[in-house]
Amino acid sequence: DGGITQSPKYLFRKEGQNVTLSCEQNLNHDAMYWYRQDPGQGLRLIYYSQIVNDFQKGDIAEGYSVSREKKESFPLTVTSAQKNPTAFYLCATGQPSRGANVLTFGAGSRLTVL
Amino acid sequence: GQNIDQPTEMTATEGAIVQINCTYQTSGFNGLFWYQQHAGEAPTFLSYNVLDGLEEKGRFSSFLSRSKGYCYLLLKELQMKDSASYLCAVIRSNDYKLSFGAGTTVTVRA
C-alpha cells in the first residue's frame, strides 16, 4: 500500500536528550514536511523539503534539525535546544508539480518529555 | 507571513447545517485547503479552492473569495461522525509553503 510511515508512535524522552522521529514514504512525492501540533494551536511548520538534499526552515525550526538524503526519508531530530518539545509531530508529503499539492499525512508521533 | 483565522468551536445538531468561516492574509496566494482531523489522528484532505466560487463535494462544500481573503466550509446533513476539528490552510505560490489555521472543533449533538 502507498503511504507514509511514522515511527515511533509514542516516545518518551528525558530532558537533555536528542531524539529522532522517522518518516518514510512510498508515494514517490517530491516534497516532505514536518509539522508540530499543540492543543489549540493547529499545525505549525517546522521544516520542509521540496527535493532531495535540500530543505528549508519553517516557522518554528529552532531546536530541530532534518536531513533529506533520500527521496523516501525525511527524519526529524528534536534536540536538547528545543525548550518545549512535548507535542504531536506530523509528517506529510506532497507533489507541488501536480498543481494542488494536496498533502498526505502520516499517523503522527507523540513525544513526551519527562 | 500568513494570518489565518477561524472560530475555535462550533456546536450543531445532527441533521443540521454548519458553516465554518476562515479569513486569511498571505502573499502569493496559490490555493486554500480544508482538512478534517479526528482527535488523535492525522488530518485528511476535504477540499481545495484556487478560484472564486463554490466547490461542492457531497455533503461538504467550500467557498472562496480571493478579493476578500475569505472562505468557508459548509457541512450539510450533519452526522455524529462529523464531530472533528476542521483545519483551514493556505498555500503560497513561491515556495508551496502550507500554513494552517488553529482549527475549528465541531461537536455534533443528537
Coordinates of C-alpha atoms in Angstrom, one line a residue:
Chain A
D1 CA 0.0 0.0 0.0
G2 CA 1.2 3.5 -0.7
G3 CA 1.5 5.7 2.3
I4 CA 3.6 7.4 5.0
T5 CA 5.1 5.6 7.9
Q6 CA 6.0 7.5 11.0
S7 CA 7.8 5.9 13.9
P8 CA 7.7 5.6 16.8
K9 CA 4.1 6.3 17.5
Y10 CA 4.8 7.2 21.1
L11 CA 8.1 8.3 22.5
F12 CA 9.3 9.4 26.0
R13 CA 12.4 11.4 26.5
K14 CA 14.3 12.7 29.4
E15 CA 15.3 16.4 29.4
G16 CA 18.6 16.9 27.6
Q17 CA 18.3 14.0 25.2
N18 CA 18.1 14.3 21.5
V19 CA 15.5 12.1 19.8
T20 CA 14.9 11.3 16.1
L21 CA 11.5 10.8 14.6
S22 CA 11.3 8.7 11.5
C23 CA 9.2 9.5 8.4
E24 CA 9.3 7.2 5.4
Q25 CA 7.1 7.4 2.3
N26 CA 6.5 5.3 -0.8
L27 CA 4.2 7.7 -2.6
N28 CA 7.1 9.0 -4.8
H29 CA 6.3 12.6 -3.7
D30 CA 9.0 15.2 -4.1
A31 CA 8.0 17.4 -1.1
M32 CA 8.1 16.4 2.6
Y33 CA 7.1 18.4 5.6
W34 CA 7.2 18.3 9.4
Y35 CA 4.5 19.9 11.5
R36 CA 4.1 20.2 15.2
Q37 CA 0.6 20.3 16.8
D38 CA -0.1 21.6 20.2
P39 CA -3.6 21.8 21.7
G40 CA -5.5 24.9 20.5
Q41 CA -2.7 26.0 18.2
G42 CA -3.2 24.0 15.0
L43 CA -0.3 22.8 12.9
R44 CA 2.9 24.7 12.8
L45 CA 5.5 24.1 10.2
I46 CA 9.0 23.1 11.4
Y47 CA 10.9 22.2 8.3
Y48 CA 10.1 21.2 4.7
S49 CA 12.0 19.8 1.8
Q50 CA 11.0 20.1 -1.9
I51 CA 13.7 18.0 -3.3
V52 CA 16.4 15.6 -2.1
N53 CA 19.5 17.2 -0.4
D54 CA 17.6 20.4 0.1
F55 CA 15.4 21.7 2.9
Q56 CA 14.1 25.0 4.3
K57 CA 13.2 26.2 7.8
G58 CA 9.5 26.6 8.6
D59 CA 8.0 28.9 11.2
I60 CA 9.4 27.1 14.3
A61 CA 12.7 25.5 13.3
E62 CA 14.7 26.4 16.4
G63 CA 15.8 23.3 18.3
Y64 CA 15.1 21.0 15.4
S65 CA 17.2 19.5 12.6
V66 CA 16.4 17.4 9.5
S67 CA 18.1 15.7 6.6
R68 CA 16.9 14.6 3.2
E69 CA 19.4 12.2 1.8
K70 CA 16.8 10.0 0.1
K71 CA 13.5 10.9 -1.6
E72 CA 11.7 8.4 0.7
S73 CA 13.0 9.6 4.0
F74 CA 12.8 12.8 6.0
P75 CA 13.9 12.2 9.6
L76 CA 13.4 15.0 12.3
T77 CA 15.7 15.3 15.2
V78 CA 14.4 17.1 18.3
T79 CA 17.5 18.4 20.0
S80 CA 18.0 19.4 23.7
A81 CA 17.9 23.0 22.5
Q82 CA 14.1 22.7 21.9
K83 CA 12.7 24.1 25.2
N84 CA 9.2 22.7 25.0
P85 CA 9.3 19.5 22.8
T86 CA 6.3 17.7 24.2
A87 CA 3.8 17.7 21.2
F88 CA 2.2 15.7 18.5
Y89 CA 4.5 15.6 15.4
L90 CA 3.1 15.1 11.9
C91 CA 5.0 14.3 8.8
A92 CA 3.4 15.0 5.4
T93 CA 4.2 14.6 1.7
G94 CA 3.1 16.5 -1.3
Q95 CA 3.6 16.9 -5.0
P96 CA 3.8 20.6 -5.9
S97 CA 4.3 19.9 -9.6
R98 CA 0.8 18.4 -9.8
G99 CA -1.0 21.7 -9.1
A100 CA -3.0 21.5 -6.0
N101 CA -0.2 19.9 -3.8
V102 CA -2.7 18.1 -1.6
L103 CA -0.7 16.9 1.5
T104 CA -0.9 13.4 2.7
F105 CA -0.2 13.0 6.4
G106 CA 1.3 10.2 8.4
A107 CA -0.3 8.9 11.6
G108 CA 1.9 11.1 13.8
S109 CA 4.4 10.6 16.6
R110 CA 3.6 11.8 20.1
L111 CA 6.6 12.9 22.0
T112 CA 6.5 13.4 25.8
V113 CA 9.4 14.9 27.8
L114 CA 9.6 13.6 31.3
Chain B
G1 CA 3.8 35.8 7.0
Q2 CA 0.4 34.4 6.9
N3 CA -2.5 35.0 9.2
I4 CA -5.3 32.5 9.2
D5 CA -8.3 33.0 11.5
Q6 CA -11.2 30.6 12.2
P7 CA -13.5 30.1 15.1
T8 CA -12.4 27.9 17.9
E9 CA -15.5 25.9 18.5
M10 CA -19.0 25.3 17.0
T11 CA -21.8 23.0 18.1
A12 CA -24.7 21.8 15.9
T13 CA -27.5 19.2 16.0
E14 CA -27.5 16.0 14.0
G15 CA -29.1 16.6 10.5
A16 CA -28.4 20.4 10.7
I17 CA -26.0 22.6 8.7
V18 CA -22.9 24.3 9.9
Q19 CA -20.7 26.9 8.2
I20 CA -17.1 27.4 9.3
N21 CA -15.7 30.7 8.2
C22 CA -12.0 31.3 7.7
T23 CA -10.2 34.6 6.8
Y24 CA -6.6 34.8 5.7
Q25 CA -3.8 37.2 4.8
T26 CA -1.0 36.0 2.7
S27 CA 1.5 36.9 -0.1
G28 CA 1.4 34.9 -3.3
F29 CA -1.9 33.0 -2.7
N30 CA -2.0 29.7 -4.5
G31 CA -4.9 27.9 -3.0
L32 CA -6.9 27.1 0.0
F33 CA -7.5 23.7 1.6
W34 CA -9.8 22.3 4.2
Y35 CA -8.7 19.2 6.2
Q36 CA -10.6 17.2 8.8
Q37 CA -8.9 15.8 11.8
H38 CA -10.4 13.5 14.4
A39 CA -8.9 13.5 17.8
G40 CA -5.5 11.9 18.0
E41 CA -5.5 11.1 14.3
A42 CA -3.8 12.6 11.2
P43 CA -5.6 15.3 9.2
T44 CA -7.3 14.1 6.0
F45 CA -8.0 16.2 2.9
L46 CA -11.5 17.5 2.3
S47 CA -11.4 20.2 -0.3
Y48 CA -9.3 22.6 -2.4
N49 CA -10.2 26.0 -3.8
V50 CA -8.0 28.1 -6.0
L51 CA -10.6 30.1 -7.9
D52 CA -13.5 32.1 -6.5
G53 CA -16.7 30.3 -6.1
L54 CA -18.3 27.2 -4.6
E55 CA -16.9 23.7 -4.8
E56 CA -19.4 21.0 -3.9
K57 CA -18.4 17.5 -2.8
G58 CA -21.3 15.5 -1.4
R59 CA -22.4 16.8 2.0
F60 CA -19.4 19.2 2.1
S61 CA -19.0 22.4 0.1
S62 CA -16.2 25.0 0.2
F63 CA -16.4 28.6 -0.9
L64 CA -13.6 31.1 -1.7
S65 CA -13.5 34.8 -2.3
R66 CA -9.9 35.8 -3.0
S67 CA -10.5 39.6 -3.1
K68 CA -11.9 39.4 0.4
G69 CA -9.4 36.8 1.8
Y70 CA -12.4 34.8 2.9
C71 CA -13.6 31.3 2.6
Y72 CA -16.0 28.9 4.3
L73 CA -16.6 25.2 4.7
L74 CA -20.3 24.1 4.7
L75 CA -21.2 20.8 6.3
K76 CA -24.8 19.7 5.5
E77 CA -26.9 16.9 7.0
L78 CA -24.6 16.6 9.9
Q79 CA -23.8 13.2 11.2
M80 CA -22.2 12.2 14.6
K81 CA -19.1 11.1 12.8
D82 CA -18.6 14.7 11.6
S83 CA -17.5 15.7 15.1
A84 CA -13.9 16.6 14.5
S85 CA -11.6 19.6 14.1
Y86 CA -11.6 21.3 10.7
L87 CA -8.4 23.0 9.6
C88 CA -8.2 25.9 7.1
A89 CA -4.9 26.0 5.3
V90 CA -3.4 28.4 2.7
I91 CA -0.6 27.6 0.3
R92 CA 1.8 30.2 -1.3
S93 CA 2.9 30.1 -4.9
N94 CA 6.5 30.9 -4.4
D95 CA 7.6 28.2 -2.1
Y96 CA 4.5 25.9 -1.7
K97 CA 4.5 26.5 2.0
L98 CA 1.3 25.4 3.5
S99 CA 0.2 27.2 6.7
F100 CA -2.7 26.2 8.9
G101 CA -5.2 27.9 11.0
A102 CA -5.7 26.8 14.6
G103 CA -8.7 24.6 13.6
T104 CA -12.4 24.7 14.5
T105 CA -13.7 21.9 16.7
V106 CA -17.2 20.9 15.6
T107 CA -19.4 19.0 18.0
V108 CA -22.5 17.3 16.6
R109 CA -25.2 16.5 19.2
A110 CA -28.1 14.1 18.9

